[in-house]
mmCIF file of C-alpha atoms and ligand atoms in Angstrom:
data_model
loop_
_atom_site.group_PDB
_atom_site.id
_atom_site.type_symbol
_atom_site.label_atom_id
_atom_site.label_comp_id
_atom_site.label_asym_id
_atom_site.label_seq_id
_atom_site.Cartn_x
_atom_site.Cartn_y
_atom_site.Cartn_z
ATOM 1 C CA MET Y 1026 60.013 105.475 133.880
ATOM 2 C CA THR Y 1027 58.590 105.102 137.399
ATOM 3 C CA SER Y 1028 57.575 101.573 138.165
ATOM 4 C CA ASP Y 1029 54.277 102.808 139.605
ATOM 5 C CA ASN Y 1030 51.944 100.434 137.985
ATOM 6 C CA THR Y 1031 48.750 102.170 139.234
ATOM 7 C CA ARG Y 1032 49.215 105.197 136.955
ATOM 8 C CA LEU Y 1033 47.861 105.032 133.414
ATOM 9 C CA ARG Y 1034 50.629 105.369 130.861
ATOM 10 C CA ILE Y 1035 49.864 107.256 127.668
ATOM 11 C CA ALA Y 1036 52.383 107.571 124.835
ATOM 12 C CA ILE Y 1037 52.045 110.748 122.631
ATOM 13 C CA GLN Y 1038 54.226 112.330 120.023
ATOM 14 C CA LYS Y 1039 56.857 114.566 121.652
ATOM 15 C CA SER Y 1040 57.021 117.094 118.943
ATOM 16 C CA GLY Y 1041 55.319 117.078 115.511
ATOM 17 C CA ARG Y 1042 51.997 117.329 113.843
ATOM 18 C CA LEU Y 1043 50.065 115.354 116.476
ATOM 19 C CA SER Y 1044 51.699 116.698 119.699
ATOM 20 C CA LYS Y 1045 49.834 119.962 120.202
ATOM 21 C CA GLU Y 1046 46.437 118.444 119.585
ATOM 22 C CA CYS Y 1047 47.193 115.514 121.790
ATOM 23 C CA GLN Y 1048 48.071 117.775 124.639
ATOM 24 C CA GLN Y 1049 45.006 119.896 124.071
ATOM 25 C CA LEU Y 1050 42.852 116.802 123.949
ATOM 26 C CA LEU Y 1051 44.165 115.770 127.346
ATOM 27 C CA LYS Y 1052 43.879 119.211 128.739
ATOM 28 C CA GLY Y 1053 40.273 119.291 127.472
ATOM 29 C CA CYS Y 1054 39.625 116.118 129.377
ATOM 30 C CA GLY Y 1055 40.697 117.894 132.532
ATOM 31 C CA VAL Y 1056 44.149 116.417 132.724
ATOM 32 C CA LYS Y 1057 46.634 118.945 134.220
ATOM 33 C CA LEU Y 1058 49.997 118.496 132.571
ATOM 34 C CA ASN Y 1059 53.354 119.902 133.370
ATOM 35 C CA ILE Y 1060 55.336 119.207 130.216
ATOM 36 C CA ARG Y 1061 58.994 120.223 130.400
ATOM 37 C CA GLU Y 1062 61.124 120.271 127.233
ATOM 38 C CA GLN Y 1063 63.509 117.371 126.873
ATOM 39 C CA ARG Y 1064 61.633 115.220 129.227
ATOM 40 C CA LEU Y 1065 60.532 111.705 128.339
ATOM 41 C CA ILE Y 1066 57.915 111.642 131.000
ATOM 42 C CA ALA Y 1067 55.318 114.061 132.240
ATOM 43 C CA HIS Y 1068 53.188 113.283 135.281
ATOM 44 C CA ALA Y 1069 49.604 114.672 135.353
ATOM 45 C CA GLU Y 1070 49.116 116.732 138.526
ATOM 46 C CA ASN Y 1071 45.529 115.868 139.230
ATOM 47 C CA MET Y 1072 44.967 112.357 137.855
ATOM 48 C CA PRO Y 1073 47.019 109.110 138.026
ATOM 49 C CA ILE Y 1074 48.302 109.529 134.455
ATOM 50 C CA ASP Y 1075 51.927 109.529 133.233
ATOM 51 C CA LEU Y 1076 52.629 110.675 129.675
ATOM 52 C CA LEU Y 1077 55.519 109.308 127.620
ATOM 53 C CA LEU Y 1078 56.734 111.781 125.064
ATOM 54 C CA VAL Y 1079 58.265 109.925 122.134
ATOM 55 C CA ARG Y 1080 58.662 109.702 118.302
ATOM 56 C CA ASP Y 1081 55.399 108.844 116.631
ATOM 57 C CA ASP Y 1082 57.047 105.726 115.031
ATOM 58 C CA ASP Y 1083 57.678 104.292 118.522
ATOM 59 C CA ILE Y 1084 54.123 104.536 119.696
ATOM 60 C CA PRO Y 1085 52.449 101.476 118.060
ATOM 61 C CA GLY Y 1086 55.253 99.211 119.434
ATOM 62 C CA LEU Y 1087 55.109 100.606 122.930
ATOM 63 C CA VAL Y 1088 51.356 99.931 122.995
ATOM 64 C CA MET Y 1089 51.538 96.393 121.319
ATOM 65 C CA ASP Y 1090 54.432 95.416 123.612
ATOM 66 C CA GLY Y 1091 52.329 96.643 126.698
ATOM 67 C CA VAL Y 1092 55.023 99.158 127.749
ATOM 68 C CA VAL Y 1093 52.279 101.876 127.868
ATOM 69 C CA ASP Y 1094 48.498 101.298 128.261
ATOM 70 C CA LEU Y 1095 47.330 103.923 125.652
ATOM 71 C CA GLY Y 1096 48.770 105.727 122.732
ATOM 72 C CA VAL Y 1097 47.790 108.286 120.207
ATOM 73 C CA VAL Y 1098 49.190 107.863 116.677
ATOM 74 C CA GLY Y 1099 48.307 108.198 113.044
ATOM 75 C CA GLU Y 1100 46.601 105.185 111.449
ATOM 76 C CA ASN Y 1101 49.311 105.322 108.692
ATOM 77 C CA VAL Y 1102 52.143 104.560 111.225
ATOM 78 C CA LEU Y 1103 49.896 102.063 113.086
ATOM 79 C CA GLU Y 1104 49.033 100.123 110.074
ATOM 80 C CA GLU Y 1105 52.540 100.166 108.709
ATOM 81 C CA THR Y 1106 53.898 98.958 112.106
ATOM 82 C CA LEU Y 1107 51.297 96.349 112.282
ATOM 83 C CA MET Y 1108 52.078 94.856 108.870
ATOM 84 C CA GLU Y 1109 55.837 94.997 109.651
ATOM 85 C CA ARG Y 1110 55.438 93.284 113.018
ATOM 86 C CA GLN Y 1111 53.079 90.567 111.659
ATOM 87 C CA ALA Y 1112 55.647 89.809 108.901
ATOM 88 C CA GLN Y 1113 58.327 89.357 111.547
ATOM 89 C CA GLY Y 1114 56.141 87.248 113.849
ATOM 90 C CA GLU Y 1115 56.161 89.961 116.606
ATOM 91 C CA ALA Y 1116 53.379 90.802 119.065
ATOM 92 C CA ALA Y 1117 51.018 93.105 117.226
ATOM 93 C CA GLU Y 1118 47.849 93.300 119.268
ATOM 94 C CA PHE Y 1119 45.905 96.338 120.270
ATOM 95 C CA ASN Y 1120 42.438 97.838 120.466
ATOM 96 C CA VAL Y 1121 41.383 101.054 118.784
ATOM 97 C CA LEU Y 1122 39.362 103.013 121.430
ATOM 98 C CA LYS Y 1123 38.553 106.061 119.221
ATOM 99 C CA ARG Y 1124 39.223 107.547 115.809
ATOM 100 C CA LEU Y 1125 40.135 111.191 116.581
ATOM 101 C CA ASP Y 1126 39.260 114.273 114.612
ATOM 102 C CA PHE Y 1127 42.720 115.533 113.874
ATOM 103 C CA GLY Y 1128 45.960 114.358 112.044
ATOM 104 C CA GLY Y 1129 43.961 113.809 108.853
ATOM 105 C CA CYS Y 1130 46.014 113.001 105.791
ATOM 106 C CA ARG Y 1131 46.285 110.509 102.974
ATOM 107 C CA LEU Y 1132 49.112 108.383 101.808
ATOM 108 C CA SER Y 1133 49.265 108.844 98.028
ATOM 109 C CA LEU Y 1134 51.287 107.899 94.915
ATOM 110 C CA ALA Y 1135 52.616 110.927 93.181
ATOM 111 C CA VAL Y 1136 54.421 111.362 89.963
ATOM 112 C CA ALA Y 1137 56.130 114.199 88.060
ATOM 113 C CA GLN Y 1138 53.599 116.724 86.735
ATOM 114 C CA ASP Y 1139 54.583 115.855 83.039
ATOM 115 C CA ALA Y 1140 54.487 112.091 83.630
ATOM 116 C CA ASP Y 1141 52.131 109.920 81.593
ATOM 117 C CA TYR Y 1142 49.871 108.345 84.235
ATOM 118 C CA PRO Y 1143 46.654 106.817 82.801
ATOM 119 C CA ASP Y 1144 46.486 104.601 85.904
ATOM 120 C CA VAL Y 1145 48.755 102.673 88.509
ATOM 121 C CA LYS Y 1146 49.716 100.081 85.864
ATOM 122 C CA SER Y 1147 52.013 102.726 84.418
ATOM 123 C CA LEU Y 1148 54.246 102.288 87.437
ATOM 124 C CA GLU Y 1149 54.988 98.670 86.458
ATOM 125 C CA GLY Y 1150 58.688 98.016 87.068
ATOM 126 C CA LYS Y 1151 59.355 101.537 88.311
ATOM 127 C CA ARG Y 1152 61.195 102.670 91.462
ATOM 128 C CA ILE Y 1153 58.891 104.156 94.152
ATOM 129 C CA ALA Y 1154 60.403 106.096 97.085
ATOM 130 C CA THR Y 1155 58.453 105.825 100.333
ATOM 131 C CA SER Y 1156 58.690 105.632 104.116
ATOM 132 C CA TYR Y 1157 55.701 103.198 104.079
ATOM 133 C CA PRO Y 1158 56.961 100.128 102.203
ATOM 134 C CA TRP Y 1159 54.302 97.793 103.647
ATOM 135 C CA LEU Y 1160 51.354 99.904 102.928
ATOM 136 C CA LEU Y 1161 52.706 100.537 99.460
ATOM 137 C CA LYS Y 1162 53.250 96.811 98.767
ATOM 138 C CA ARG Y 1163 49.875 95.791 99.980
ATOM 139 C CA PHE Y 1164 48.233 98.238 97.541
ATOM 140 C CA MET Y 1165 50.417 97.394 94.600
ATOM 141 C CA ASP Y 1166 50.044 93.659 95.197
ATOM 142 C CA LYS Y 1167 46.223 94.239 95.092
ATOM 143 C CA GLN Y 1168 46.607 96.145 91.928
ATOM 144 C CA GLY Y 1169 48.877 93.474 90.521
ATOM 145 C CA VAL Y 1170 51.618 95.917 89.712
ATOM 146 C CA LYS Y 1171 55.288 95.000 90.295
ATOM 147 C CA PHE Y 1172 57.664 97.823 91.379
ATOM 148 C CA LYS Y 1173 60.920 98.506 93.222
ATOM 149 C CA SER Y 1174 60.701 100.031 96.710
ATOM 150 C CA VAL Y 1175 63.189 102.765 97.535
ATOM 151 C CA MET Y 1176 63.103 103.158 101.306
ATOM 152 C CA LEU Y 1177 63.600 106.822 102.515
ATOM 153 C CA ASN Y 1178 62.738 108.036 105.988
ATOM 154 C CA GLY Y 1179 62.710 111.739 104.900
ATOM 155 C CA SER Y 1180 62.904 114.007 101.844
ATOM 156 C CA VAL Y 1181 60.766 111.528 99.877
ATOM 157 C CA GLU Y 1182 59.420 114.368 97.751
ATOM 158 C CA VAL Y 1183 62.798 115.141 96.319
ATOM 159 C CA ALA Y 1184 63.564 111.600 95.152
ATOM 160 C CA PRO Y 1185 62.224 111.846 91.603
ATOM 161 C CA ARG Y 1186 64.098 115.139 90.926
ATOM 162 C CA ALA Y 1187 67.268 113.610 92.419
ATOM 163 C CA GLY Y 1188 66.873 110.729 90.085
ATOM 164 C CA VAL Y 1189 66.678 108.023 92.785
ATOM 165 C CA ALA Y 1190 63.006 107.091 92.009
ATOM 166 C CA ASP Y 1191 60.405 107.389 89.234
ATOM 167 C CA ALA Y 1192 57.541 108.065 91.650
ATOM 168 C CA ILE Y 1193 56.787 108.521 95.371
ATOM 169 C CA CYS Y 1194 54.311 107.298 97.966
ATOM 170 C CA ASP Y 1195 54.030 109.855 100.674
ATOM 171 C CA LEU Y 1196 51.630 111.591 103.093
ATOM 172 C CA VAL Y 1197 49.704 114.498 101.658
ATOM 173 C CA SER Y 1198 47.430 116.955 103.333
ATOM 174 C CA THR Y 1199 47.239 120.270 101.434
ATOM 175 C CA GLY Y 1200 49.214 119.093 98.359
ATOM 176 C CA ALA Y 1201 51.554 122.127 98.595
ATOM 177 C CA THR Y 1202 54.643 119.979 99.140
ATOM 178 C CA LEU Y 1203 53.961 117.891 96.074
ATOM 179 C CA GLU Y 1204 53.319 121.039 93.960
ATOM 180 C CA ALA Y 1205 56.516 122.720 95.215
ATOM 181 C CA ASN Y 1206 58.399 119.667 94.062
ATOM 182 C CA GLY Y 1207 56.768 119.387 90.532
ATOM 183 C CA LEU Y 1208 54.718 116.386 91.485
ATOM 184 C CA VAL Y 1209 50.974 115.518 91.216
ATOM 185 C CA GLU Y 1210 48.936 113.170 93.345
ATOM 186 C CA ALA Y 1211 48.186 110.151 91.178
ATOM 187 C CA ASP Y 1212 46.282 107.677 93.504
ATOM 188 C CA VAL Y 1213 45.296 107.694 97.119
ATOM 189 C CA ILE Y 1214 46.190 104.359 98.681
ATOM 190 C CA PHE Y 1215 45.348 104.992 102.419
ATOM 191 C CA ARG Y 1216 43.369 107.567 104.334
ATOM 192 C CA SER Y 1217 44.457 108.327 107.827
ATOM 193 C CA LYS Y 1218 43.565 110.116 111.059
ATOM 194 C CA ALA Y 1219 44.968 109.991 114.541
ATOM 195 C CA VAL Y 1220 43.581 107.150 116.640
ATOM 196 C CA LEU Y 1221 43.530 106.439 120.394
ATOM 197 C CA ILE Y 1222 44.748 102.831 120.978
ATOM 198 C CA GLN Y 1223 44.967 100.516 123.932
ATOM 199 C CA SER Y 1224 47.170 97.686 124.773
ATOM 200 C CA ALA Y 1225 45.599 94.298 124.539
ATOM 201 C CA ALA Y 1226 46.814 93.490 128.023
ATOM 202 C CA GLU Y 1227 44.206 93.294 130.714
ATOM 203 C CA LEU Y 1228 44.432 96.352 132.943
ATOM 204 C CA PRO Y 1229 44.166 96.702 136.722
ATOM 205 C CA LEU Y 1230 40.729 98.063 137.679
ATOM 206 C CA ALA Y 1231 42.108 101.385 138.831
ATOM 207 C CA LYS Y 1232 43.613 102.062 135.361
ATOM 208 C CA GLN Y 1233 40.568 100.855 133.648
ATOM 209 C CA ALA Y 1234 38.586 103.348 135.775
ATOM 210 C CA VAL Y 1235 40.765 106.240 134.511
ATOM 211 C CA ILE Y 1236 40.107 105.155 130.835
ATOM 212 C CA ASP Y 1237 36.335 105.033 131.593
ATOM 213 C CA LYS Y 1238 36.636 108.563 132.829
ATOM 214 C CA LEU Y 1239 38.511 109.792 129.826
ATOM 215 C CA LEU Y 1240 36.609 108.226 126.978
ATOM 216 C CA PRO Y 1241 33.287 110.023 127.446
ATOM 217 C CA ARG Y 1242 35.143 113.283 127.774
ATOM 218 C CA ILE Y 1243 37.012 112.705 124.584
ATOM 219 C CA GLN Y 1244 33.603 111.842 122.973
ATOM 220 C CA GLY Y 1245 32.091 115.072 124.285
ATOM 221 C CA LEU Y 1246 35.016 117.210 123.034
ATOM 222 C CA GLN Y 1247 34.783 115.741 119.588
ATOM 223 C CA GLN Y 1248 31.033 116.115 119.452
ATOM 224 C CA ALA Y 1249 31.424 119.757 120.423
ATOM 225 C CA ARG Y 1250 33.732 120.357 117.516
ATOM 226 C CA GLU Y 1251 31.676 118.634 114.891
HETATM 227 O O1 PRT H 1508 59.703 113.153 114.975
HETATM 228 P P1 PRT H 1508 58.595 112.108 114.787
HETATM 229 O O2 PRT H 1508 59.040 110.960 114.185
HETATM 230 O O3 PRT H 1508 57.681 112.027 115.972
HETATM 231 O O4 PRT H 1508 57.649 112.953 113.672
HETATM 232 P P2 PRT H 1508 57.508 112.742 112.118
HETATM 233 O O5 PRT H 1508 58.309 113.793 111.478
HETATM 234 O O6 PRT H 1508 57.656 111.283 111.675
HETATM 235 O O7 PRT H 1508 55.880 112.961 111.963
HETATM 236 P P3 PRT H 1508 55.065 114.265 111.645
HETATM 237 O O8 PRT H 1508 54.983 115.097 112.906
HETATM 238 O O9 PRT H 1508 55.481 115.006 110.484
HETATM 239 O O10 PRT H 1508 53.696 113.650 111.397
HETATM 240 C C1 PRT H 1508 52.951 112.869 112.381
HETATM 241 C C2 PRT H 1508 51.671 112.417 111.870
HETATM 242 O O11 PRT H 1508 50.836 113.364 111.377
HETATM 243 C C3 PRT H 1508 51.806 111.543 110.584
HETATM 244 O O12 PRT H 1508 52.230 110.176 110.829
HETATM 245 C C4 PRT H 1508 50.417 111.537 109.954
HETATM 246 O O13 PRT H 1508 49.591 110.649 110.633
HETATM 247 C C5 PRT H 1508 50.015 112.956 110.392
HETATM 248 N N1 PRT H 1508 50.009 113.898 109.265
HETATM 249 C C6 PRT H 1508 48.996 114.698 108.837
HETATM 250 C C7 PRT H 1508 51.039 114.199 108.496
HETATM 251 C C8 PRT H 1508 50.562 115.200 107.565
HETATM 252 N N2 PRT H 1508 49.327 115.467 107.862
HETATM 253 C C9 PRT H 1508 51.541 115.737 106.596
HETATM 254 N N3 PRT H 1508 51.147 116.500 105.805
HETATM 255 N N4 PRT H 1508 52.392 113.822 108.458
HETATM 256 C C10 PRT H 1508 53.181 114.385 107.547
HETATM 257 N N5 PRT H 1508 52.860 115.261 106.647
HETATM 258 C C11 PRT H 1508 53.956 115.776 105.786
HETATM 259 C C12 PRT H 1508 54.173 114.851 104.572
HETATM 260 O O14 PRT H 1508 55.067 113.790 104.832
HETATM 261 C C13 PRT H 1508 54.790 115.817 103.493
HETATM 262 O O15 PRT H 1508 56.133 116.075 103.769
HETATM 263 O O16 PRT H 1508 53.669 117.035 105.270
HETATM 264 C C14 PRT H 1508 54.104 117.110 103.947
HETATM 265 C C15 PRT H 1508 52.877 117.226 103.044
HETATM 266 O O17 PRT H 1508 52.020 118.257 103.461
HETATM 267 P P4 PRT H 1508 51.213 119.213 102.428
HETATM 268 O O18 PRT H 1508 50.271 119.985 103.334
HETATM 269 O O19 PRT H 1508 52.169 119.947 101.782
HETATM 270 O O20 PRT H 1508 50.420 118.204 101.507
HETATM 271 ZN ZN1 ZN H 1509 57.996 109.734 112.773
#
């Protein structure tokens, strides 16, 4: 990354469910981007902004460590990272500048369609596969239900059929993936949207001025879409 500390650094997802809308958002704010495949960095042509194109999981940490000034990430990933870092005594500060109108989904418990699930207590002592162990644990602790976490970073929805878990806790939007895997949504534990976050570090005036320009434009774009 260039060491030019006058350009605002924004981390967005390189490729995935948030990337297109993040790029459109910036474009809508008048930021001219020249994003080339396989590049970690993209420089805006008409504003002092550099984009860092990364895995979504890396975005909260980059903001909390002050490596970038802003980031766009799902609240699910943000909250999970926050709890993990707090537990490990790592820096975990940031400010939410704006909740965005895309990336909507929910983190839900799901069980086999033929499972007996009167309520979450029926998962007592069961194995639950998830990529979100901290969010899951917080919910289950609140409910007073003990369980065994099976950490999977992908293919969570096949875990019950594969016999490695009794239930799953995964992101859902349309529900098609659950249905295709013979599962039903049992309880919603977290509702998420993409958010724009800022590092807690104090910014040079020039960078703050760019943020002050972007924010009302984002606000305007979102209002126009309502
Ligand atoms: O490579 P990288 O690590 O950057 O990407 P990723 O594969 O980890 O993330 P990605 O692109 O799948 O999702 C990025 C973010 O989009 C998530 O962190 C959420 O904030 C948001 N989001 C919104 C979703 C979904 N909707 C979603 N449906 N993320 C994932 N899914 C998956 C879900 O895990 C399941 O496999 O889609 C499937 C369920 O979708 P339905 O429509 O069948 O219910
Ligand atoms: Zn990811």
